[in-house]
Amino acid sequence: MPADGGDARATDTTGAPDARRLPGAWALGLRRGGLEIRQFFRQRDQVVFTFSFPVVLLFLFASIFDDDLRGTGVTASQLYVPAMIASGIMSTGFQSLGISIAVERDEKMLRRLRGTPMPPAAYFLGKIWLVLVTGALETALLLTVGAVFYDVPLPSTAARWGDFAWIFVLGLTACALLGVAVSSLPRSAKSASSVVVLPFLVLQFVSGVYISVDDLPEWMLNIGALFPLKWMCQGLRGVFLPDSARVLEQTGQWEFGRCALVLGAWCVGALVLCLLTFRWKDRREG
């Protein structure tokens, strides 16, 4: 404390108050992301379930449906690998965020965070870092399983890896923003899983994850085409499967341009939904 008993706040060499500021939203978002990632990996049961669930499903479906698909040059097992990668991306973005944010809101954690000096953007940046890391790890795991056990060829050109990169980024961004938006629907933490998991499960069936696209009725394919999961599946099949497998698609083409357009539109639309619907408090608090 100063000897004269005056203000103890720090001053610079000119005697003016110290102008140092709190870290910006990007820096705080990075720190928040590190905290989210550490918390995630400390919950071992959640880690095991998150990374093992799509792998187990891949093993089950690839073991049950392992025939060669005539005229395509691929097996049914290989067809499931890009579909499960797309499903895993949506799971880490849409499902995980939709449930976890709803739980944090119900437990009043969001209200407490909103009362701190932390910019709101830092909270969402932290969530994005979490889904980016977990989504990348899950994708790498599924790619390894697909390449080792089911002979899925990895892209041999930079252009194909570039296609994989933008599909991953756009798909993960759209799904994460949708997860933030849908988190406002559950009325409590107890109902969060039911509200979020059901539409995700339905989308997996109508988007060609569990059932081949050429086996789905036209009306179901048209419904799936309205949502990002179908386009992630189609784009990733175009990345990892030979061109001869295009005959399985609804139009007989990979349609990379349309995939980018739909995924980009969902990123914008989901962002608008977040801005319109996100709440820091639950409905009971007004």
GROMACS .gro file of C-alpha atoms in nm:
model
  286
    1MET     CA    1   0.000   0.000   0.000
    2PRO     CA    2   0.133   0.351  -0.076
    3ALA     CA    3   0.283   0.532   0.222
    4ASP     CA    4   0.033   0.819   0.190
    5GLY     CA    5  -0.260   0.577   0.202
    6GLY     CA    6  -0.375   0.674  -0.151
    7ASP     CA    7  -0.507   0.459  -0.432
    8ALA     CA    8  -0.316   0.131  -0.458
    9ARG     CA    9  -0.387   0.079  -0.830
   10ALA     CA   10  -0.086   0.031  -1.051
   11THR     CA   11   0.041   0.338  -1.238
   12ASP     CA   12   0.286   0.376  -1.521
   13THR     CA   13   0.608   0.585  -1.506
   14THR     CA   14   0.417   0.905  -1.587
   15GLY     CA   15   0.182   0.860  -1.291
   16ALA     CA   16  -0.121   0.779  -1.510
   17PRO     CA   17  -0.337   0.469  -1.436
   18ASP     CA   18  -0.207   0.147  -1.591
   19ALA     CA   19  -0.377   0.098  -1.929
   20ARG     CA   20  -0.323  -0.277  -1.943
   21ARG     CA   21  -0.629  -0.463  -2.065
   22LEU     CA   22  -0.770  -0.809  -2.023
   23PRO     CA   23  -0.678  -1.054  -2.303
   24GLY     CA   24  -0.896  -1.028  -2.613
   25ALA     CA   25  -1.170  -1.269  -2.717
   26TRP     CA   26  -0.937  -1.474  -2.938
   27ALA     CA   27  -0.678  -1.522  -2.664
   28LEU     CA   28  -0.943  -1.603  -2.404
   29GLY     CA   29  -1.114  -1.835  -2.652
   30LEU     CA   30  -0.790  -2.028  -2.695
   31ARG     CA   31  -0.751  -2.058  -2.318
   32ARG     CA   32  -1.114  -2.155  -2.284
   33GLY     CA   33  -1.063  -2.418  -2.554
   34GLY     CA   34  -0.768  -2.562  -2.364
   35LEU     CA   35  -0.985  -2.584  -2.053
   36GLU     CA   36  -1.269  -2.753  -2.244
   37ILE     CA   37  -1.029  -3.008  -2.395
   38ARG     CA   38  -0.869  -3.089  -2.058
   39GLN     CA   39  -1.210  -3.134  -1.899
   40PHE     CA   40  -1.318  -3.362  -2.183
   41PHE     CA   41  -1.015  -3.593  -2.156
   42ARG     CA   42  -1.047  -3.612  -1.778
   43GLN     CA   43  -1.385  -3.783  -1.820
   44ARG     CA   44  -1.256  -4.121  -1.931
   45ASP     CA   45  -1.595  -4.282  -1.987
   46GLN     CA   46  -1.697  -3.996  -2.218
   47VAL     CA   47  -1.368  -4.021  -2.408
   48VAL     CA   48  -1.402  -4.396  -2.455
   49PHE     CA   49  -1.763  -4.371  -2.569
   50THR     CA   50  -1.703  -4.076  -2.804
   51PHE     CA   51  -1.417  -4.240  -2.992
   52SER     CA   52  -1.524  -4.604  -2.974
   53PHE     CA   53  -1.892  -4.568  -3.069
   54PRO     CA   54  -1.845  -4.489  -3.442
   55VAL     CA   55  -1.565  -4.747  -3.467
   56VAL     CA   56  -1.787  -5.017  -3.316
   57LEU     CA   57  -2.070  -4.926  -3.553
   58LEU     CA   58  -1.829  -4.937  -3.845
   59PHE     CA   59  -1.711  -5.286  -3.746
   60LEU     CA   60  -2.071  -5.408  -3.705
   61PHE     CA   61  -2.208  -5.275  -4.033
   62ALA     CA   62  -1.894  -5.361  -4.229
   63SER     CA   63  -1.905  -5.717  -4.093
   64ILE     CA   64  -2.274  -5.765  -4.173
   65PHE     CA   65  -2.263  -5.602  -4.518
   66ASP     CA   66  -1.930  -5.696  -4.675
   67ASP     CA   67  -2.030  -5.793  -5.032
   68ASP     CA   68  -1.884  -5.641  -5.344
   69LEU     CA   69  -2.110  -5.379  -5.498
   70ARG     CA   70  -2.138  -5.486  -5.860
   71GLY     CA   71  -2.010  -5.236  -6.113
   72THR     CA   72  -1.867  -4.995  -5.856
   73GLY     CA   73  -1.523  -5.136  -5.774
   74VAL     CA   74  -1.588  -5.105  -5.400
   75THR     CA   75  -1.722  -5.322  -5.122
   76ALA     CA   76  -2.007  -5.238  -4.889
   77SER     CA   77  -1.751  -5.222  -4.608
   78GLN     CA   78  -1.560  -4.948  -4.789
   79LEU     CA   79  -1.883  -4.759  -4.849
   80TYR     CA   80  -1.944  -4.735  -4.474
   81VAL     CA   81  -1.609  -4.574  -4.391
   82PRO     CA   82  -1.670  -4.223  -4.535
   83ALA     CA   83  -2.031  -4.237  -4.410
   84MET     CA   84  -1.918  -4.311  -4.055
   85ILE     CA   85  -1.657  -4.034  -4.076
   86ALA     CA   86  -1.932  -3.789  -4.171
   87SER     CA   87  -2.152  -3.920  -3.891
   88GLY     CA   88  -1.863  -3.884  -3.647
   89ILE     CA   89  -1.811  -3.521  -3.751
   90MET     CA   90  -2.177  -3.445  -3.691
   91SER     CA   91  -2.171  -3.633  -3.361
   92THR     CA   92  -1.882  -3.427  -3.221
   93GLY     CA   93  -2.039  -3.103  -3.341
   94PHE     CA   94  -2.418  -3.124  -3.335
   95GLN     CA   95  -2.485  -3.392  -3.075
   96SER     CA   96  -2.206  -3.319  -2.827
   97LEU     CA   97  -2.255  -2.942  -2.823
   98GLY     CA   98  -2.634  -2.962  -2.826
   99ILE     CA   99  -2.635  -3.177  -2.513
  100SER     CA  100  -2.341  -3.026  -2.324
  101ILE     CA  101  -2.454  -2.664  -2.364
  102ALA     CA  102  -2.808  -2.754  -2.257
  103VAL     CA  103  -2.665  -2.920  -1.945
  104GLU     CA  104  -2.444  -2.621  -1.868
  105ARG     CA  105  -2.743  -2.388  -1.904
  106ASP     CA  106  -2.957  -2.603  -1.674
  107GLU     CA  107  -2.679  -2.612  -1.414
  108LYS     CA  108  -2.657  -2.228  -1.422
  109MET     CA  109  -2.300  -2.242  -1.552
  110LEU     CA  110  -2.382  -2.024  -1.852
  111ARG     CA  111  -2.542  -1.760  -1.631
  112ARG     CA  112  -2.232  -1.748  -1.411
  113LEU     CA  113  -2.002  -1.721  -1.714
  114ARG     CA  114  -2.215  -1.443  -1.855
  115GLY     CA  115  -2.160  -1.247  -1.532
  116THR     CA  116  -1.781  -1.254  -1.571
  117PRO     CA  117  -1.568  -1.011  -1.777
  118MET     CA  118  -1.508  -1.289  -2.034
  119PRO     CA  119  -1.644  -1.186  -2.378
  120PRO     CA  120  -1.930  -1.414  -2.489
  121ALA     CA  121  -1.737  -1.494  -2.809
  122ALA     CA  122  -1.462  -1.657  -2.600
  123TYR     CA  123  -1.707  -1.918  -2.470
  124PHE     CA  124  -1.810  -2.019  -2.822
  125LEU     CA  125  -1.450  -2.016  -2.947
  126GLY     CA  126  -1.364  -2.256  -2.666
  127LYS     CA  127  -1.639  -2.492  -2.783
  128ILE     CA  128  -1.515  -2.468  -3.141
  129TRP     CA  129  -1.164  -2.565  -3.032
  130LEU     CA  130  -1.310  -2.863  -2.847
  131VAL     CA  131  -1.508  -2.995  -3.144
  132LEU     CA  132  -1.217  -2.926  -3.380
  133VAL     CA  133  -0.975  -3.136  -3.174
  134THR     CA  134  -1.217  -3.418  -3.098
  135GLY     CA  135  -1.351  -3.420  -3.455
  136ALA     CA  136  -0.999  -3.438  -3.601
  137LEU     CA  137  -0.898  -3.721  -3.366
  138GLU     CA  138  -1.213  -3.921  -3.437
  139THR     CA  139  -1.170  -3.874  -3.812
  140ALA     CA  140  -0.807  -3.985  -3.795
  141LEU     CA  141  -0.909  -4.294  -3.598
  142LEU     CA  142  -1.181  -4.392  -3.846
  143LEU     CA  143  -0.949  -4.329  -4.142
  144THR     CA  144  -0.688  -4.555  -3.984
  145VAL     CA  145  -0.942  -4.832  -3.924
  146GLY     CA  146  -1.078  -4.796  -4.276
  147ALA     CA  147  -0.735  -4.806  -4.440
  148VAL     CA  148  -0.600  -5.095  -4.231
  149PHE     CA  149  -0.903  -5.324  -4.208
  150TYR     CA  150  -1.113  -5.238  -4.514
  151ASP     CA  151  -0.853  -5.128  -4.770
  152VAL     CA  152  -1.004  -4.785  -4.818
  153PRO     CA  153  -0.755  -4.597  -5.039
  154LEU     CA  154  -0.631  -4.267  -4.901
  155PRO     CA  155  -0.630  -3.974  -5.146
  156SER     CA  156  -0.324  -3.975  -5.370
  157THR     CA  157  -0.343  -3.614  -5.490
  158ALA     CA  158  -0.327  -3.276  -5.318
  159ALA     CA  159  -0.659  -3.182  -5.481
  160ARG     CA  160  -0.839  -3.472  -5.313
  161TRP     CA  161  -0.686  -3.386  -4.974
  162GLY     CA  162  -0.799  -3.029  -5.036
  163ASP     CA  163  -1.153  -3.156  -5.097
  164PHE     CA  164  -1.132  -3.351  -4.773
  165ALA     CA  165  -1.014  -3.040  -4.585
  166TRP     CA  166  -1.297  -2.809  -4.693
  167ILE     CA  167  -1.562  -3.078  -4.642
  168PHE     CA  168  -1.429  -3.137  -4.290
  169VAL     CA  169  -1.412  -2.766  -4.204
  170LEU     CA  170  -1.748  -2.667  -4.353
  171GLY     CA  171  -1.921  -2.978  -4.221
  172LEU     CA  172  -1.783  -2.941  -3.870
  173THR     CA  173  -1.863  -2.568  -3.862
  174ALA     CA  174  -2.222  -2.622  -3.979
  175CYS     CA  175  -2.279  -2.907  -3.732
  176ALA     CA  176  -2.122  -2.717  -3.440
  177LEU     CA  177  -2.337  -2.409  -3.506
  178LEU     CA  178  -2.646  -2.629  -3.534
  179GLY     CA  179  -2.549  -2.788  -3.203
  180VAL     CA  180  -2.533  -2.446  -3.038
  181ALA     CA  181  -2.872  -2.355  -3.188
  182VAL     CA  182  -3.047  -2.680  -3.091
  183SER     CA  183  -2.916  -2.651  -2.734
  184SER     CA  184  -3.191  -2.396  -2.668
  185LEU     CA  185  -3.468  -2.650  -2.734
  186PRO     CA  186  -3.436  -2.884  -2.431
  187ARG     CA  187  -3.623  -2.758  -2.127
  188SER     CA  188  -3.381  -2.928  -1.888
  189ALA     CA  189  -3.062  -3.129  -1.875
  190LYS     CA  190  -3.265  -3.449  -1.838
  191SER     CA  191  -3.443  -3.400  -2.170
  192ALA     CA  192  -3.135  -3.284  -2.363
  193SER     CA  193  -3.032  -3.628  -2.487
  194SER     CA  194  -3.380  -3.715  -2.612
  195VAL     CA  195  -3.429  -3.383  -2.791
  196VAL     CA  196  -3.089  -3.388  -2.965
  197VAL     CA  197  -3.027  -3.758  -3.034
  198LEU     CA  198  -3.360  -3.836  -3.205
  199PRO     CA  199  -3.321  -3.596  -3.503
  200PHE     CA  200  -2.957  -3.699  -3.539
  201LEU     CA  201  -3.056  -4.066  -3.551
  202VAL     CA  202  -3.323  -4.000  -3.814
  203LEU     CA  203  -3.078  -3.798  -4.024
  204GLN     CA  204  -2.829  -4.084  -4.025
  205PHE     CA  205  -3.088  -4.314  -4.184
  206VAL     CA  206  -3.214  -4.068  -4.449
  207SER     CA  207  -2.864  -3.940  -4.534
  208GLY     CA  208  -2.707  -4.268  -4.640
  209VAL     CA  209  -2.502  -4.344  -4.329
  210TYR     CA  210  -2.649  -4.682  -4.236
  211ILE     CA  211  -2.827  -4.765  -4.561
  212SER     CA  212  -2.679  -4.723  -4.908
  213VAL     CA  213  -2.816  -4.428  -5.103
  214ASP     CA  214  -2.933  -4.650  -5.391
  215ASP     CA  215  -3.150  -4.849  -5.146
  216LEU     CA  216  -3.333  -4.546  -5.006
  217PRO     CA  217  -3.666  -4.428  -5.152
  218GLU     CA  218  -3.659  -4.105  -5.351
  219TRP     CA  219  -3.871  -3.908  -5.103
  220MET     CA  220  -3.636  -4.002  -4.819
  221LEU     CA  221  -3.332  -3.895  -5.020
  222ASN     CA  222  -3.499  -3.561  -5.093
  223ILE     CA  223  -3.554  -3.504  -4.721
  224GLY     CA  224  -3.193  -3.597  -4.642
  225ALA     CA  225  -3.073  -3.356  -4.913
  226LEU     CA  226  -3.209  -3.065  -4.710
  227PHE     CA  227  -2.954  -3.124  -4.433
  228PRO     CA  228  -2.573  -3.116  -4.418
  229LEU     CA  229  -2.509  -3.480  -4.321
  230LYS     CA  230  -2.612  -3.616  -4.661
  231TRP     CA  231  -2.370  -3.382  -4.838
  232MET     CA  232  -2.085  -3.463  -4.602
  233CYS     CA  233  -2.138  -3.834  -4.672
  234GLN     CA  234  -2.152  -3.777  -5.047
  235GLY     CA  235  -1.848  -3.549  -5.052
  236LEU     CA  236  -1.638  -3.787  -4.844
  237ARG     CA  237  -1.735  -4.079  -5.064
  238GLY     CA  238  -1.604  -3.875  -5.355
  239VAL     CA  239  -1.277  -3.821  -5.169
  240PHE     CA  240  -1.209  -4.179  -5.060
  241LEU     CA  241  -1.384  -4.398  -5.318
  242PRO     CA  242  -1.298  -4.445  -5.688
  243ASP     CA  243  -1.499  -4.259  -5.950
  244SER     CA  244  -1.663  -4.586  -6.052
  245ALA     CA  245  -1.867  -4.568  -5.728
  246ARG     CA  246  -2.044  -4.252  -5.846
  247VAL     CA  247  -2.321  -4.468  -5.991
  248LEU     CA  248  -2.446  -4.524  -5.635
  249GLU     CA  249  -2.527  -4.155  -5.588
  250GLN     CA  250  -2.871  -4.010  -5.652
  251THR     CA  251  -2.749  -3.812  -5.956
  252GLY     CA  252  -2.459  -4.039  -6.051
  253GLN     CA  253  -2.208  -3.762  -5.965
  254TRP     CA  254  -2.009  -3.653  -5.659
  255GLU     CA  255  -2.133  -3.293  -5.700
  256PHE     CA  256  -1.850  -3.130  -5.504
  257GLY     CA  257  -1.969  -2.783  -5.602
  258ARG     CA  258  -2.319  -2.850  -5.472
  259CYS     CA  259  -2.174  -3.002  -5.154
  260ALA     CA  260  -1.977  -2.684  -5.089
  261LEU     CA  261  -2.280  -2.465  -5.163
  262VAL     CA  262  -2.514  -2.654  -4.929
  263LEU     CA  263  -2.260  -2.683  -4.646
  264GLY     CA  264  -2.169  -2.316  -4.678
  265ALA     CA  265  -2.537  -2.219  -4.673
  266TRP     CA  266  -2.588  -2.425  -4.358
  267CYS     CA  267  -2.295  -2.248  -4.191
  268VAL     CA  268  -2.460  -1.912  -4.256
  269GLY     CA  269  -2.811  -2.031  -4.170
  270ALA     CA  270  -2.700  -2.204  -3.850
  271LEU     CA  271  -2.512  -1.892  -3.742
  272VAL     CA  272  -2.830  -1.688  -3.785
  273LEU     CA  273  -3.021  -1.947  -3.582
  274CYS     CA  274  -2.761  -1.921  -3.304
  275LEU     CA  275  -2.792  -1.543  -3.292
  276LEU     CA  276  -3.172  -1.562  -3.282
  277THR     CA  277  -3.222  -1.849  -3.038
  278PHE     CA  278  -2.926  -1.882  -2.801
  279ARG     CA  279  -3.007  -1.815  -2.437
  280TRP     CA  280  -2.775  -1.782  -2.138
  281LYS     CA  281  -3.059  -1.865  -1.897
  282ASP     CA  282  -3.324  -2.134  -1.912
  283ARG     CA  283  -3.690  -2.056  -1.975
  284ARG     CA  284  -3.783  -2.081  -1.609
  285GLU     CA  285  -3.567  -1.779  -1.534
  286GLY     CA  286  -3.726  -1.566  -1.803
   0.00000   0.00000   0.00000
